Short mmCIF file of C-alpha atoms and ligand atoms in Angstrom, two decimals:
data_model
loop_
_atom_site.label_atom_id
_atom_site.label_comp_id
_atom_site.label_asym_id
_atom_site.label_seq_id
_atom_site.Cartn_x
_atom_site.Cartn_y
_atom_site.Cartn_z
CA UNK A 1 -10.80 3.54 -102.51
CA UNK A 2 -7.53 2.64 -100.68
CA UNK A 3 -8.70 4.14 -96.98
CA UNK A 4 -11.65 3.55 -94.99
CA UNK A 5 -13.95 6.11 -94.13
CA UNK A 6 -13.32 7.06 -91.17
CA UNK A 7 -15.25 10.06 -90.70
CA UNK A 8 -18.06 8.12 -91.30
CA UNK A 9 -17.14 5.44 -88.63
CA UNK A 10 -17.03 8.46 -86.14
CA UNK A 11 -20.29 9.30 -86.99
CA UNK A 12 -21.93 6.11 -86.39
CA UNK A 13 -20.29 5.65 -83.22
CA UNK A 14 -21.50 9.49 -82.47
CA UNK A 15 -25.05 8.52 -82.94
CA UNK A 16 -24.47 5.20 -80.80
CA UNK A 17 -23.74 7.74 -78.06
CA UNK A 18 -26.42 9.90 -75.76
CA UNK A 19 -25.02 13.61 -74.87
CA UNK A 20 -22.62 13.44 -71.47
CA UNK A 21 -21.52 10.00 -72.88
CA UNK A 22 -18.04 9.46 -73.48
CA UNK A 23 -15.46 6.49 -75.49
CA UNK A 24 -12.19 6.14 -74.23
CA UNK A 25 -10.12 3.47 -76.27
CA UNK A 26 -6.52 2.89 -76.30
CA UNK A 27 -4.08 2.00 -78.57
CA UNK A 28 -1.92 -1.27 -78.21
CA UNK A 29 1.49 -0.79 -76.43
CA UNK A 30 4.82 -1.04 -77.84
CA UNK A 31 6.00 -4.51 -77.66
CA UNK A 32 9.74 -4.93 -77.26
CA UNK A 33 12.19 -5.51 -80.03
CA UNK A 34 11.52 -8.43 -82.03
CA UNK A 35 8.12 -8.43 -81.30
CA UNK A 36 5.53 -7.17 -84.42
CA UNK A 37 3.50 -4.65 -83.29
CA UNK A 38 -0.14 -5.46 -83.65
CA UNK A 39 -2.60 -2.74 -83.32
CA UNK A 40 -6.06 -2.72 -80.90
CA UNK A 41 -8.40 -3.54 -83.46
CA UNK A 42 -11.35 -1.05 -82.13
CA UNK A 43 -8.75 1.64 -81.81
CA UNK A 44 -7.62 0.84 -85.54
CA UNK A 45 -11.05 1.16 -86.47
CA UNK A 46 -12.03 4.56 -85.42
CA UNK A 47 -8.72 6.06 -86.28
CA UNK A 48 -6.66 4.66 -89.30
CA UNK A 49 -3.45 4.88 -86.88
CA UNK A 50 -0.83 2.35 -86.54
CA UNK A 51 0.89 3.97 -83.72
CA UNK A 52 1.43 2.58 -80.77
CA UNK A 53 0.70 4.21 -77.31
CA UNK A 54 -1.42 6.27 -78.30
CA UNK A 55 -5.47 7.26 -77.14
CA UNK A 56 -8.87 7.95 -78.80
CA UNK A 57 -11.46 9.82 -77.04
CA UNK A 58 -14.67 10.49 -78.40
CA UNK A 59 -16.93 13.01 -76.53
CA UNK A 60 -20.26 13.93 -76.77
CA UNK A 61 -22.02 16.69 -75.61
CA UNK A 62 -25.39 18.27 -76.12
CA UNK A 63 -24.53 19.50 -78.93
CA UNK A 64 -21.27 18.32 -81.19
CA UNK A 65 -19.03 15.39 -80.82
CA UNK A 66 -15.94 16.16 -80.31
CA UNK A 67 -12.99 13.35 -81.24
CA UNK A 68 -9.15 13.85 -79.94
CA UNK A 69 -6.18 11.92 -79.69
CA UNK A 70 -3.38 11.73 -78.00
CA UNK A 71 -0.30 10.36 -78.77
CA UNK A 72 3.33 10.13 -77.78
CA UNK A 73 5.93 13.04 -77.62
CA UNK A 74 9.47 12.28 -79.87
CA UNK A 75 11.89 11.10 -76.87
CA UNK A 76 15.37 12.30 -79.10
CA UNK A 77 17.58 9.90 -77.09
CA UNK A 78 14.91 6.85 -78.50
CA UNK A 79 14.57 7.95 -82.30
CA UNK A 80 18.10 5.89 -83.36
CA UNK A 81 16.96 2.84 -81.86
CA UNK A 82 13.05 3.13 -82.76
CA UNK A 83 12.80 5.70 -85.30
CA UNK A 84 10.98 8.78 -85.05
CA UNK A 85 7.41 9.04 -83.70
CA UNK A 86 3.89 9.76 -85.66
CA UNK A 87 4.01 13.56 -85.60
CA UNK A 88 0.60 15.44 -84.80
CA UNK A 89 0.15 16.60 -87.91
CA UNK A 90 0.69 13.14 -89.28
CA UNK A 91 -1.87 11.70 -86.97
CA UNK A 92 -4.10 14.37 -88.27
CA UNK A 93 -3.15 13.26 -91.66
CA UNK A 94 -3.66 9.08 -91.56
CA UNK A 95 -6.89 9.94 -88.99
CA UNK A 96 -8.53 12.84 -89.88
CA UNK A 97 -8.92 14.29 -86.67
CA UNK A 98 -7.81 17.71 -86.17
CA UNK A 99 -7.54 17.83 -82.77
CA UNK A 100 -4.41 15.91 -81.67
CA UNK A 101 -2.71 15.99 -78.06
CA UNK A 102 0.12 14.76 -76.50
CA UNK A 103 -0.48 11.29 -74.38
CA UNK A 104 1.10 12.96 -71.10
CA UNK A 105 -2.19 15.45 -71.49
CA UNK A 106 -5.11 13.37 -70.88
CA UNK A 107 -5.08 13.59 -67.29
CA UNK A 108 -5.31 17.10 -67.96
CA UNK A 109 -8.17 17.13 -70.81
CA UNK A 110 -9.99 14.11 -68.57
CA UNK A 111 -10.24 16.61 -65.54
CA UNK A 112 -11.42 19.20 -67.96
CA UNK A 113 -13.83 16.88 -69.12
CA UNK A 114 -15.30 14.43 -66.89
CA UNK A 115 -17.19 16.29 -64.27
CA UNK A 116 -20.17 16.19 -66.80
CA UNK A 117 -19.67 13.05 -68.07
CA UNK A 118 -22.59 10.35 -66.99
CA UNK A 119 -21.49 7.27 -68.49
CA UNK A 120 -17.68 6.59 -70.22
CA UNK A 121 -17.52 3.34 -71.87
CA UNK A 122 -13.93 2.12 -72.00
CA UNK A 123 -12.29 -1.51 -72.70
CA UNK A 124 -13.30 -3.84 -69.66
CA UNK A 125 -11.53 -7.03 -70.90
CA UNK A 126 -9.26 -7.80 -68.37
CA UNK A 127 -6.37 -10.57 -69.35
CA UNK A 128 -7.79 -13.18 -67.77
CA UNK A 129 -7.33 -14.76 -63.78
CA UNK A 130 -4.09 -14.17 -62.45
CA UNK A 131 -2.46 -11.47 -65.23
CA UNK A 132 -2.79 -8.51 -63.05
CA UNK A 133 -3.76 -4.61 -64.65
CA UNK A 134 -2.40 -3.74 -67.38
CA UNK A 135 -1.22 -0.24 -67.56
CA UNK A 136 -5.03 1.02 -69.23
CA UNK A 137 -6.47 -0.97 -66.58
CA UNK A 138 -4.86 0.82 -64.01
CA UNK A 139 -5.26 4.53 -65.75
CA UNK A 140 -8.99 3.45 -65.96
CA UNK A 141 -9.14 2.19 -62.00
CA UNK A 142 -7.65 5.51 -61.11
CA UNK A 143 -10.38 7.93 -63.39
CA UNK A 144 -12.76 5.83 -61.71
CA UNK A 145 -11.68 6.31 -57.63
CA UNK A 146 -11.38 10.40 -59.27
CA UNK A 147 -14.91 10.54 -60.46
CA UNK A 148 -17.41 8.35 -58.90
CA UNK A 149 -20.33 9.60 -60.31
CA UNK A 150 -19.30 8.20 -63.42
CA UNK A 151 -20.35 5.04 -64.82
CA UNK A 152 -17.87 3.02 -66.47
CA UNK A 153 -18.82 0.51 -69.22
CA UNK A 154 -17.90 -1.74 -71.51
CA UNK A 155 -17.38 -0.12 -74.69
CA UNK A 156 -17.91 -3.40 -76.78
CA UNK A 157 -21.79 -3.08 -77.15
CA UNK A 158 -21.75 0.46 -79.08
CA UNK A 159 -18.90 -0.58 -81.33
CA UNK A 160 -20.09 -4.52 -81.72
CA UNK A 161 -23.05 -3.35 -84.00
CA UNK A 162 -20.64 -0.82 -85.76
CA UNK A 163 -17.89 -3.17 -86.53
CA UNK A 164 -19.91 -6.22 -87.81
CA UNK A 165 -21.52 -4.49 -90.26
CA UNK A 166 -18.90 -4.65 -92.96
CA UNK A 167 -18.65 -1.58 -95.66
CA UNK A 168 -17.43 -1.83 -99.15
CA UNK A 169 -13.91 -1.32 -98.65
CA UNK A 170 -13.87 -3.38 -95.67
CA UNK A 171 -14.90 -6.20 -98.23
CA UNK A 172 -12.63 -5.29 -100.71
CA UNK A 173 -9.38 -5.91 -97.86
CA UNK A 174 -11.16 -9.48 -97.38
CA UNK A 175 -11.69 -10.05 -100.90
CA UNK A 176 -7.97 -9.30 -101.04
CA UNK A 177 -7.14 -11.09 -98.35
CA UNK A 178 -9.09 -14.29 -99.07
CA UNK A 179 -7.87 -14.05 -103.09
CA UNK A 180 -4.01 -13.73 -101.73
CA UNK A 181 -5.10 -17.04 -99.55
CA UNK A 182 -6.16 -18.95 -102.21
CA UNK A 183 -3.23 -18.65 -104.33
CA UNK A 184 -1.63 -19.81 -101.57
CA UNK A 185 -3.74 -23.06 -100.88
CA UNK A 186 -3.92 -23.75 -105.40
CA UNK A 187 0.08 -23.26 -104.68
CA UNK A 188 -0.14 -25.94 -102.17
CA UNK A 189 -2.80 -28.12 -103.62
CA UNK A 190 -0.25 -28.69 -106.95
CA UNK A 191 3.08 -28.92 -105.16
CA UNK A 192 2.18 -30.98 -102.33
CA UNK A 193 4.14 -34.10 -101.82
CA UNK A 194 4.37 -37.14 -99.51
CA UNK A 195 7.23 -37.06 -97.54
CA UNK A 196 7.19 -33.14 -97.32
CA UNK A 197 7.01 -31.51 -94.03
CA UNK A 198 4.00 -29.39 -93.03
CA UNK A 199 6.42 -26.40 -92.44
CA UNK A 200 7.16 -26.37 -96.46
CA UNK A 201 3.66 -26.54 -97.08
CA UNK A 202 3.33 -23.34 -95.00
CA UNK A 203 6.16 -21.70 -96.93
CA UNK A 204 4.35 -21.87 -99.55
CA UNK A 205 1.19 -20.06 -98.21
CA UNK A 206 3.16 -17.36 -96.52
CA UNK A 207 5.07 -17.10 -100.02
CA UNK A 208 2.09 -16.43 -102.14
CA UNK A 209 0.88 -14.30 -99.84
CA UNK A 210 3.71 -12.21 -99.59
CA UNK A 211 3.99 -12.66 -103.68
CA UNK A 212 0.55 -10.88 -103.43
CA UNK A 213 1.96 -7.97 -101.45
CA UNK A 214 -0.04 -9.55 -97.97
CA UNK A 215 3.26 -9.88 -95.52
CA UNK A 216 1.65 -11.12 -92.62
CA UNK A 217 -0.80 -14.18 -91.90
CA UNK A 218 -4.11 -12.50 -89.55
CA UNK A 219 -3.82 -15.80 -87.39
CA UNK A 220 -0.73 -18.98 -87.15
CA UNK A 221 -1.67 -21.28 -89.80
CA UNK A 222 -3.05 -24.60 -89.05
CA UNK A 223 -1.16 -27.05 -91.62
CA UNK A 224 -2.36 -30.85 -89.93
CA UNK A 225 -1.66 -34.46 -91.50
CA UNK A 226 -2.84 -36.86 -91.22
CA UNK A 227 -3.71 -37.80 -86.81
CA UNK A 228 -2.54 -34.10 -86.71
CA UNK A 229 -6.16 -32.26 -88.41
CA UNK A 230 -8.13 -34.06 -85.34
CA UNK A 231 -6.40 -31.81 -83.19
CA UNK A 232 -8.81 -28.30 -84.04
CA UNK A 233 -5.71 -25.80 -83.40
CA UNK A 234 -2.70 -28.23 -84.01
CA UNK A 235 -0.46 -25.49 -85.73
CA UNK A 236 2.98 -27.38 -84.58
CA UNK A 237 3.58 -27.57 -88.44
CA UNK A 238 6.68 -29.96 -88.11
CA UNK A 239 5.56 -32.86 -89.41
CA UNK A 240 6.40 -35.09 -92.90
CA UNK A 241 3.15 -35.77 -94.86
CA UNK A 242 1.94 -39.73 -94.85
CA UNK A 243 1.63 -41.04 -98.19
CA UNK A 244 -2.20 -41.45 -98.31
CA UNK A 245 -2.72 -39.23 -95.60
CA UNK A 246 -5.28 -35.79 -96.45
CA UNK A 247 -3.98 -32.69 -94.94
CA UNK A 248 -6.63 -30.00 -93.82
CA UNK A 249 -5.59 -26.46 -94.02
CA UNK A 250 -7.03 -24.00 -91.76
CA UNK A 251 -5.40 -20.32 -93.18
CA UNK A 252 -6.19 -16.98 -93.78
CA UNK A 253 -3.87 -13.85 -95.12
CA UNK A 254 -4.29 -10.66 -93.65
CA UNK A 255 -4.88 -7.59 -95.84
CA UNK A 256 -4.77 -3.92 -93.98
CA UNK A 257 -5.71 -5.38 -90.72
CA UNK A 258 -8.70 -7.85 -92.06
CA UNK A 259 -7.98 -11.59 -91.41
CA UNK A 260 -9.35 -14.32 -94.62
CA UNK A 261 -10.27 -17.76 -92.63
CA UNK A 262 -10.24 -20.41 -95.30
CA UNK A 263 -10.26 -24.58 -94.77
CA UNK A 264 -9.53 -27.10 -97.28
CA UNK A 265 -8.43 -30.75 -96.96
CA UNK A 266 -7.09 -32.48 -99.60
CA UNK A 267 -5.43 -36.26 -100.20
CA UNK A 268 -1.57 -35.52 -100.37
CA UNK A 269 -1.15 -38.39 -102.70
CA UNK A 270 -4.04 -36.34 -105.39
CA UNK A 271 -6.77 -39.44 -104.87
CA UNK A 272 -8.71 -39.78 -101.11
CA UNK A 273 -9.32 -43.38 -100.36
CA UNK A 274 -12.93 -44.55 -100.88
CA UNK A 275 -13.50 -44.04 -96.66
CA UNK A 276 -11.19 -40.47 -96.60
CA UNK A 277 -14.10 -39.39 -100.00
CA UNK A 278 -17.01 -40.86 -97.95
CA UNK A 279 -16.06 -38.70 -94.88
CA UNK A 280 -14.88 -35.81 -97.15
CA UNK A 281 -18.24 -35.18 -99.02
CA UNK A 282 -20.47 -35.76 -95.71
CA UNK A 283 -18.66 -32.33 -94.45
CA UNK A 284 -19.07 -30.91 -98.21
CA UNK A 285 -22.60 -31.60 -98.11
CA UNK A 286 -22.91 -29.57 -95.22
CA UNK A 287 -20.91 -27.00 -95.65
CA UNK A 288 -23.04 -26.42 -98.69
CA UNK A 289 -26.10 -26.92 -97.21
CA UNK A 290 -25.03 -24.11 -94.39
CA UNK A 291 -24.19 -21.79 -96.65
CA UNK A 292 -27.54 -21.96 -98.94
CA UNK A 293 -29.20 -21.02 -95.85
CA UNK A 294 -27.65 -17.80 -95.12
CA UNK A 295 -29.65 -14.84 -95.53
CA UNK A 296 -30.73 -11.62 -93.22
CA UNK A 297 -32.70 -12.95 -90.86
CA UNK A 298 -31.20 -16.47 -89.65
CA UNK A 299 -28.71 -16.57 -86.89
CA UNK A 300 -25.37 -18.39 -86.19
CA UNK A 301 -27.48 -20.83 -83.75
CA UNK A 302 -29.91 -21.44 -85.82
CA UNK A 303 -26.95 -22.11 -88.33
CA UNK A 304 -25.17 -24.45 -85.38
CA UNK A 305 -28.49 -26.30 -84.67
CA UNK A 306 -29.10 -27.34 -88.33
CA UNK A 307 -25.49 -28.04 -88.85
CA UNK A 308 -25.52 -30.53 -85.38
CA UNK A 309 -28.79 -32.21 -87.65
CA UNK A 310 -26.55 -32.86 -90.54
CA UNK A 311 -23.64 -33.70 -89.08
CA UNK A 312 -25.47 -36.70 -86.48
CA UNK A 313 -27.24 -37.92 -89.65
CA UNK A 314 -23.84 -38.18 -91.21
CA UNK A 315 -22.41 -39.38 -88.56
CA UNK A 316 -24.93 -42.46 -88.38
CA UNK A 317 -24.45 -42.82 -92.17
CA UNK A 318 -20.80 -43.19 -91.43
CA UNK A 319 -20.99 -45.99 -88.93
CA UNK A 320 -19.34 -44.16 -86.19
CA UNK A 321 -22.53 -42.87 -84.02
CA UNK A 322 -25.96 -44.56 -82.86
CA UNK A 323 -27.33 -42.38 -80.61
CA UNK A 324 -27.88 -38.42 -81.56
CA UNK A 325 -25.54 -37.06 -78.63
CA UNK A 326 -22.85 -38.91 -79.69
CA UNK A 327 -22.35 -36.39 -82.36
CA UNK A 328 -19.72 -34.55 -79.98
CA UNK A 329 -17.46 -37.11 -80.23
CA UNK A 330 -16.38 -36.24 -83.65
CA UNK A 331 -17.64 -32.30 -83.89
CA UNK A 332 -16.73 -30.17 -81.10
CA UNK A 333 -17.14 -26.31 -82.14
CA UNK A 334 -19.56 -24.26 -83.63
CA UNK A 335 -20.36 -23.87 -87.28
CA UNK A 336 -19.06 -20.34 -87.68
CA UNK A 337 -18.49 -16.83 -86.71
CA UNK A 338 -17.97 -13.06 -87.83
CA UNK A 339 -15.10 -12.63 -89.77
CA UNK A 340 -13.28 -9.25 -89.76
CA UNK A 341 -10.69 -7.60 -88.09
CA UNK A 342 -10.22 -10.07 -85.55
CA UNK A 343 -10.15 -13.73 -87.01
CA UNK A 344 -13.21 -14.37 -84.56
CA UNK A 345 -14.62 -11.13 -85.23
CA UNK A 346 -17.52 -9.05 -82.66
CA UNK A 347 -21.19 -10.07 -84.11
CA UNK A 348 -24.19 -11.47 -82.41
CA UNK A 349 -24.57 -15.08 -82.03
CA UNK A 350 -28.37 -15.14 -81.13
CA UNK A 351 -29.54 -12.16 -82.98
CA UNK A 352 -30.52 -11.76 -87.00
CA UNK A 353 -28.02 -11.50 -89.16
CA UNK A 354 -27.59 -8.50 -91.60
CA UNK A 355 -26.74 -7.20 -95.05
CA UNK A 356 -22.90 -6.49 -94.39
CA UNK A 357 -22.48 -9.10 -91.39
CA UNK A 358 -19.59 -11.66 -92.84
CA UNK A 359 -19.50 -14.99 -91.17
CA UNK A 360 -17.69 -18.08 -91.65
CA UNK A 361 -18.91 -21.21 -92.35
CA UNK A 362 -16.62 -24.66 -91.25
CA UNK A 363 -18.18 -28.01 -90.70
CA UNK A 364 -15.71 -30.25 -89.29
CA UNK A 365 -15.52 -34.20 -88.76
CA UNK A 366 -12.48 -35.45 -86.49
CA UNK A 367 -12.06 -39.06 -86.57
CA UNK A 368 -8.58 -39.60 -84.26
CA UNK A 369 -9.15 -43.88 -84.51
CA UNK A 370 -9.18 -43.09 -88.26
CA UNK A 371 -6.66 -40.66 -88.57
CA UNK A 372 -8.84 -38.35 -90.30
CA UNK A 373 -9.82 -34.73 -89.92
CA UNK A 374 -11.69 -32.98 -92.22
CA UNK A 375 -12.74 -29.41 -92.29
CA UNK A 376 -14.13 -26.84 -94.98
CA UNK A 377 -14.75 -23.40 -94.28
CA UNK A 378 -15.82 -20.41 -96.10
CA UNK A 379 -16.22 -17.06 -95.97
CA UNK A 380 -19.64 -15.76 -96.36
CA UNK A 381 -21.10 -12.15 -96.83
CA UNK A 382 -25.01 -11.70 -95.96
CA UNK A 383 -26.79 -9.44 -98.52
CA UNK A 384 -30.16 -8.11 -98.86
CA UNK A 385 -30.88 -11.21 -101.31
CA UNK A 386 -28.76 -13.85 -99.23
CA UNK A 387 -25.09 -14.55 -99.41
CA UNK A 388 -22.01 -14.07 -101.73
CA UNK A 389 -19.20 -16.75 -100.48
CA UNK A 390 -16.61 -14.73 -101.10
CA UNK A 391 -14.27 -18.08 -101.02
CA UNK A 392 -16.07 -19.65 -103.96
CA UNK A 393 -13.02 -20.17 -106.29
CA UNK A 394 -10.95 -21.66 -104.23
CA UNK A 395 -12.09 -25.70 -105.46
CA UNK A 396 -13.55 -28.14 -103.08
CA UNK A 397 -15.39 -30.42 -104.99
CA UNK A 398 -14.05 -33.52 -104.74
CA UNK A 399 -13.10 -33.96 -108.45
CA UNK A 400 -11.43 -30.55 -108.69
CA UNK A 401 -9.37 -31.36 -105.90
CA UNK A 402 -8.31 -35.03 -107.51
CA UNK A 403 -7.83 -32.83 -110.71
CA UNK A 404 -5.59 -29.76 -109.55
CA UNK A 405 -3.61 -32.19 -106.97
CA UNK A 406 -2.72 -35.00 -109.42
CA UNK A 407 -1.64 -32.12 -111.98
CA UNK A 408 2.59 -31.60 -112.18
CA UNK A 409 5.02 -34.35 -111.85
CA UNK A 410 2.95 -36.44 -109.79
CA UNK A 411 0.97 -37.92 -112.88
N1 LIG B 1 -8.96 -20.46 -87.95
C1 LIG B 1 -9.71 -20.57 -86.78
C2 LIG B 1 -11.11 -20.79 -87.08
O1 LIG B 1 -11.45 -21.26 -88.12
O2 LIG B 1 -11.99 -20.46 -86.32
MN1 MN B 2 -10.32 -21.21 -89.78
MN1 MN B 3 -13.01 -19.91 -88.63
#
């Protein structure tokens, strides 16, 4: 199965929708030359397409849905320098949908439309104080001053509940992904050395996962030595590795648009110091306690509140705490999240989780005065028994790590 079903994405998001309701979701723009074009995830999802400027609307009537898209005409003065456009029937092709319009015609199929529209949910994320409209923004402003009677809403509740709930080949891409990200961290658990510079250890994750056929990363990777790992998103990379400093890895290939999210920390020199294991296991111990309680039913906060338990008891253990709210001090973020197409993927925080919800699960300790910051994270599918961690064979245990890291010429 090397596509997604999309037909039966459309569906779902059909019966998400009441008659006289309406999706309008965009494509991501073209960035300029040497920028990687990234598509918009919820576009990518209903569609299959990779092209950039292009539209999606879904419309639903009393009786049908209808789904069109438009995309952008072949400018013959642009094809030497960008190569030719997706074609219509191509579209049709990679998509599915048969009905397939130029871009410059959506004014013209909106006007059509819209009068008995009710409600058109379209993307209300703005980027952020200060960045101005972006180009969708301003389209969507100027539908609304054209038809007032319309209510315009955020599309993200009707596709959250689609998009969390992960289908079999949407597994199989993180399975991928997450099995191409492992190679990567063995390759850098064996041919670590001290004296090495972060950035080589990275070239060797971005190598294996290339080796595997994965040519991009789904986020920067975070490759922190030493001081560096109590800094949660250091991914400056440039430093040389201490010689009995532990490194924590925070990576995750990307396979057909769906991100792995893996953490590992291991001593560069193959053995942790007896305070570096101490600290090490208190954040295995909870990482595996966290992910034994997964199951449909619990949610992330319920997840976050046990974890903020564990981790002030360890804590205490440790020396470093007395009183419970102290904890912060040394854990500052949340225990996990959905994992998908988007690194910190849509999914409910407060509500059950599912058969086919994925979530990650990363308990952290950051000790700066120690120079010590460990993390392990996994990546965890909810089933109708409980959980499969789709990371499990990528080591952790303490003694596999001492193992596979002494191995090669540093014995
Ligand atoms: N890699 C970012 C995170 O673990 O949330
Ligand atoms: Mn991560
Ligand atoms: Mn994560």
């Amino acid at each position: 199965m090397n596509i997604p079903n999309l037909e039966d994405r459309r569906t779902r998001l059909a019966e998400a929708l009441q008659p006289n309701e309406m999706i309008i979701i965009f494509g991501a723009p073209e960035p300029t030359y040497p920028r990687r074009f990234k598509q918009e995830n919820n576009f990518l999802y209903f569609t299959g397409l990779e092209t950039p400027n292009a539209a999606f609307v879904g419309y639903k009537t009393a009786t049908s849905f209808f789904a069109t898209l438009f995309i952008e005409r072949q400018d013959p003065a642009m094809v030497v320098w960008e190569g030719a456009k997706t074609s219509p029937q191509d579209a049709t092709e990679t998509s599915g949908i048969k009905n397939v319009h130029y871009l410059d015609q959506l004014p013209t199929h909106l006007n059509l439309w819209m009068p008995k529209v009710k409600t058109c949910y379209v993307n209300k994320a703005t980027g952020g104080l200060g960045s101005g409209l972006n180009s969708e923004q301003q389209f969507i402003r100027t539908l609304k001053d054209h038809f007032p009677n319309v209510m315009f809403q955020s599309f993200m509740p009707i596709i959250t509940p689609l998009r969390a709930c992960k289908d079999a080949w949407e597994i199989e891409q993180l399975s991928t992904a997450i099995e191409a990200t492992g190679k990567g961290i063995h390759r850098i658990f064996t041919d670590a050395r001290p004296g090495m510079h972060e950035y080589q250890l990275e070239a060797l994750l971005r190598f294996e996962a290339m080796n595997c056929g994965l040519p991009h990363q789904g986020f920067f990777p975070i490759i922190a030595s030493g001081l560096n790992a109590a800094t949660l998103h250091y991914h400056a990379n440039n430093c040389p590795v201490g010689e009995n400093e532990m490194v924590l890895l925070d990576v995750g290939a990307d396979c057909l648009g769906y991100s792995a999210d893996i953490s590992r920390t291991f001593p560069v020199s193959g053995t942790f110091t007896p305070r570096q294991r101490e600290v090490y296991q208190a954040v295995l111990d909870i990482n595996k306690e966290i992910i034994s309680m997964v199951k449909p039913g619990v949610t992330m906060t319920e997840l976050n509140k046990r974890t903020v338990e564990l981790i002030t008891a360890a804590l205490k253990k440790l020396g470093l705490i007395e009183k419970d709210e102290e904890y912060r001090k040394y854990y500052m973020h949340s225990v996990g999240h959905h994992l998908g197409m988007d690194t910190h993927d849509v999914g409910p925080r407060d509500e059950p989780l599912i058969p086919g919800h994925v979530i990650t699960v990363e308990p952290g300790l950051y000790i700066p005065e120690e120079a010590i910051g460990v993390r392990i994270e996994d990546d965890i599918l909810v089933t109708e028994e409980g959980y499969i961690n789709l990371s499990v064979s990528i080591p952790k245990e303490v003694a596999e790590l001492e193992q596979i890291c002494i191995r090669g010429d540093k014995q």
